[in-house]
Coordinates of C-alpha atoms in Angstrom, one line a residue:
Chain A
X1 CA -22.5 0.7 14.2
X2 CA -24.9 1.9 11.6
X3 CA -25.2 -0.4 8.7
X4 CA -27.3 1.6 6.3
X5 CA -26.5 4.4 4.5
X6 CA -28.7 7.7 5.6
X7 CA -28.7 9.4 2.6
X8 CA -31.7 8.3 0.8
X9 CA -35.0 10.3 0.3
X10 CA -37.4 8.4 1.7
X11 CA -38.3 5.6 3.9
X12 CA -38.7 3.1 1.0
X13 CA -36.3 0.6 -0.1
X14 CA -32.5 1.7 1.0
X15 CA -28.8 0.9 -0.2
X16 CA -27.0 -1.0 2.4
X17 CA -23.3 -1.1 3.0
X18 CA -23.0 -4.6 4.0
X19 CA -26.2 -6.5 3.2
X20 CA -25.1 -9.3 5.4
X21 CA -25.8 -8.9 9.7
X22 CA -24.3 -11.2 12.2
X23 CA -27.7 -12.0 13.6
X24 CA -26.0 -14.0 16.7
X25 CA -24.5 -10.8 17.7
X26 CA -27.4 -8.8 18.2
X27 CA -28.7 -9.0 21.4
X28 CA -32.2 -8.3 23.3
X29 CA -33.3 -9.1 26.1
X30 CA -36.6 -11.3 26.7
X31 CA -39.4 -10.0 29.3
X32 CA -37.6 -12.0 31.8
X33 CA -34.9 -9.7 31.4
X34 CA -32.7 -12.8 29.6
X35 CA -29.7 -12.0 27.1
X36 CA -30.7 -13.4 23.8
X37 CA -29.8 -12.9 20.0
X38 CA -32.3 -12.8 16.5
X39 CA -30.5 -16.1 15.7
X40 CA -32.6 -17.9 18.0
X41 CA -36.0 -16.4 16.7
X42 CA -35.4 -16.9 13.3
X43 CA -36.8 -19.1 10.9
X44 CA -36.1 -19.4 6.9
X45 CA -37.0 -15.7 7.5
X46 CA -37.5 -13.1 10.2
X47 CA -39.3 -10.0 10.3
X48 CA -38.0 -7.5 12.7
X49 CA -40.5 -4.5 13.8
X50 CA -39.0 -1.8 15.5
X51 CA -41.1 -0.2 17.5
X52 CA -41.4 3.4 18.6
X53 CA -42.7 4.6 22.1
X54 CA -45.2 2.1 23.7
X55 CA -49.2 3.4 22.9
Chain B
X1 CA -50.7 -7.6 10.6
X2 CA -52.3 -9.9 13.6
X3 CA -54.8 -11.3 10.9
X4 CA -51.0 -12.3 8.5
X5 CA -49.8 -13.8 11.3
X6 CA -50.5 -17.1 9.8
X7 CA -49.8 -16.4 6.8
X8 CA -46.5 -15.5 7.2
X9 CA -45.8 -18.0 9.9
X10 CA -46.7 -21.0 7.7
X11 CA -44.4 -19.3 5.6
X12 CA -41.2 -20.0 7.5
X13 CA -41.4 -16.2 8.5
X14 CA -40.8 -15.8 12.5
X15 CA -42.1 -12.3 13.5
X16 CA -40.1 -10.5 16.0
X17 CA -41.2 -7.4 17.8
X18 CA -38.5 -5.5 19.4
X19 CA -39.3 -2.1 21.7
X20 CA -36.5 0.2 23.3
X21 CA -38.5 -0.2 26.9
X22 CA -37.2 -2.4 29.5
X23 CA -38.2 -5.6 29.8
X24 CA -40.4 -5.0 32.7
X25 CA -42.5 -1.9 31.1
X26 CA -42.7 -4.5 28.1
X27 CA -43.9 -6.9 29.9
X28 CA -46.4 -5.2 31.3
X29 CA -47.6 -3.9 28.0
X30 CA -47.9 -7.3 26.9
X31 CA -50.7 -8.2 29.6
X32 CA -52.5 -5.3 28.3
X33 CA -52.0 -6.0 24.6
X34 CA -51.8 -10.1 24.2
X35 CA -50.1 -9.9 21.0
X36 CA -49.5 -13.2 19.6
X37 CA -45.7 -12.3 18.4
X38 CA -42.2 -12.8 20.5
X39 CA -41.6 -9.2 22.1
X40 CA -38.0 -8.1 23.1
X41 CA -36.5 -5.4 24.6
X42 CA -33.1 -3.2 23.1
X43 CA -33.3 -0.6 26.7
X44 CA -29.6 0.1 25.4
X45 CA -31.2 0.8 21.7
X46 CA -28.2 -0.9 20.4
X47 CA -30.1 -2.9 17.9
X48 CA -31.7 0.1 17.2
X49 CA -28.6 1.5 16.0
X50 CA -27.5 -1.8 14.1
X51 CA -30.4 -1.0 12.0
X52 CA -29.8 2.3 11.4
X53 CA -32.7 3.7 13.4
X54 CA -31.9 7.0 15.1
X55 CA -34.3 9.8 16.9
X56 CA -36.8 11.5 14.3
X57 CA -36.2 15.7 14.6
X58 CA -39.6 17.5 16.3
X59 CA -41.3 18.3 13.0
X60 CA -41.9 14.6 11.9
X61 CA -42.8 13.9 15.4
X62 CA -45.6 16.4 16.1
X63 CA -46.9 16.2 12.4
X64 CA -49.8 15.8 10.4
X65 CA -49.8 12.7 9.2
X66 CA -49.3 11.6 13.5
X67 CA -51.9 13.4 14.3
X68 CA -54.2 12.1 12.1
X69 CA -52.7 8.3 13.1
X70 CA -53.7 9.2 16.3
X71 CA -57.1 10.6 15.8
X72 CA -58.3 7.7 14.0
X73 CA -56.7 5.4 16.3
X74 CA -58.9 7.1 19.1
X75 CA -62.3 7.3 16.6
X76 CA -61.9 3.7 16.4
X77 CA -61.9 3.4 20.3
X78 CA -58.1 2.7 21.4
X79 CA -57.4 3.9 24.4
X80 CA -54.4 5.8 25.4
X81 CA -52.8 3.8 28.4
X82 CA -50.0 5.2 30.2
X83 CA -46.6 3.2 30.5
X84 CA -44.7 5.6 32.1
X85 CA -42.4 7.7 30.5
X86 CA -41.0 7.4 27.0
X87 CA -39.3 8.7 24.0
X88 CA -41.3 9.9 21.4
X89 CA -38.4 10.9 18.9
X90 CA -37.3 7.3 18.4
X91 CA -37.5 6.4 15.2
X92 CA -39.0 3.0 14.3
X93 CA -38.5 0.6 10.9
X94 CA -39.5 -2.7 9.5
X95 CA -36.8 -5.5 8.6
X96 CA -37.0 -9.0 6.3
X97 CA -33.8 -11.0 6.7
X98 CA -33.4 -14.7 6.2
X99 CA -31.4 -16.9 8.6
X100 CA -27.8 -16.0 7.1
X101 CA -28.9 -12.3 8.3
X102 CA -29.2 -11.0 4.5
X103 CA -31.4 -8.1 4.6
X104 CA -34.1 -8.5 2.1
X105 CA -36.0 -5.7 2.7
X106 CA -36.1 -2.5 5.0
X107 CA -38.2 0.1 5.7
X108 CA -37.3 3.1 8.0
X109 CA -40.0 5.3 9.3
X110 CA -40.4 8.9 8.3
X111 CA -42.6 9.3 10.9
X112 CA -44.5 7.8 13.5
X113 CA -47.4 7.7 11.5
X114 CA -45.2 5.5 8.5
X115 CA -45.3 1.9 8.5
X116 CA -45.1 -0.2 5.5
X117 CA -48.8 -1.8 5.1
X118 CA -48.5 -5.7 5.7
X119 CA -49.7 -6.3 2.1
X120 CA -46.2 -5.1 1.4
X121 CA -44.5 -6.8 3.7
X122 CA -46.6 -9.6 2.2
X123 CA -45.4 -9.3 -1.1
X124 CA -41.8 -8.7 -0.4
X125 CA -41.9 -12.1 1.3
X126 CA -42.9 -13.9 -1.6
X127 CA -40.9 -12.1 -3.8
X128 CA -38.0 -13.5 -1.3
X129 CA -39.4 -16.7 -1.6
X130 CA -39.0 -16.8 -4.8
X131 CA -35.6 -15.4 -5.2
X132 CA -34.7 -17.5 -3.0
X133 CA -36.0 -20.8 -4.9
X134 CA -34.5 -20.1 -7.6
X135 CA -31.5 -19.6 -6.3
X136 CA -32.4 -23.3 -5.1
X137 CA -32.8 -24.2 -8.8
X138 CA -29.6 -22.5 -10.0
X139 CA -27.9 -24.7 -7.6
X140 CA -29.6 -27.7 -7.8
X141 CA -29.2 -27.4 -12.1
X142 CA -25.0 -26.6 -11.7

């Protein structure tokens, strides 16, 4: 499910639908190959950086 | 961003770096980088998707602006390791939320070679911080 809209013109600052994500339902996995969620890493804020190919 | 690290992390801001490979490629790339952040793995690039981050078209890819990335990256002595194979279309992006999962900021890439400079990220954290004080106040004065 997409959350943001695609239609803006650049990669700045975007309109989202619903401003509000259920951080304990998005899951990763850990180098040890363990299910976890962004819940557990956040603090009063989190910065997530999506990475593109590994370089 | 390395050098921000404590910055933002006496800052209440946890940094979370999250990579499409699995978690065994990732892990290996984490012995040869070190990098002081938490590193997770989305193989299935479901997060990915949460966030609105899709597969760039050819012409952003193999662009200008990349190839410059990667000639400076290379002037300034990086070496190109091999991790095996990989997609280079995927599209990457920057996020600030706070722990109710409001997005305070986002950033998609153009690019590969488009990242938001940390001083930004720096200063939409504090703008956050502040937003979110005074919310603090509002509530504290009602």
């Amino acid at each position: 499910m997409a959350v943001y809209e695609r239609n803006y013109p650049d990669s700045e600052r975007i309109a989202v639908k619903d401003p509000t994500l259920e951080l304990e339902r998005i899951f990763l996995l850990d180098l040890e190959g363990k299910q976890t969620h962004l819940q557990e890493h956040t603090r009063d804020f989190l910065l997530v950086i999506f990475l593109r190919h590994l370089a | 961003m390395q050098l921000a690290k404590d910055e933002l992390e006496q800052g209440g801001v946890a940094i979370v770096i999250v990579s499409f490979a699995a978690p065994e490629r990732l892990s290996y790339y984490q012995r040869v980088h070190q990098w002081p952040f938490t590193l997770l793995a989305d193989p299935s690039r479901e997060a990915y998707g949460y966030f609105g981050l899709t597969r760039l078209p050819w012409y952003r890819v193999f662009s200008m602006p990349t190839l410059k990335l990667y000639l400076h990256l290379l002037r300034r002595g990086r070496k190109m390791e091999n991790y095996g194979r990989d997609d280079y279309f995927q599209a990457g992006g920057d996020f600030l939320l706070d722990r109710d999962g409001r997005v305070l900021f986002s950033y998609h890439s153009h690019d590969p070679a488009d990242r938001p400079p940390v001083s930004r990220l720096l200063d939409e954290i504090k703008r956050a911080r502040r937003e979110r004080n005074a919310r603090k106040s509002q509530g504290d004065l009602s």
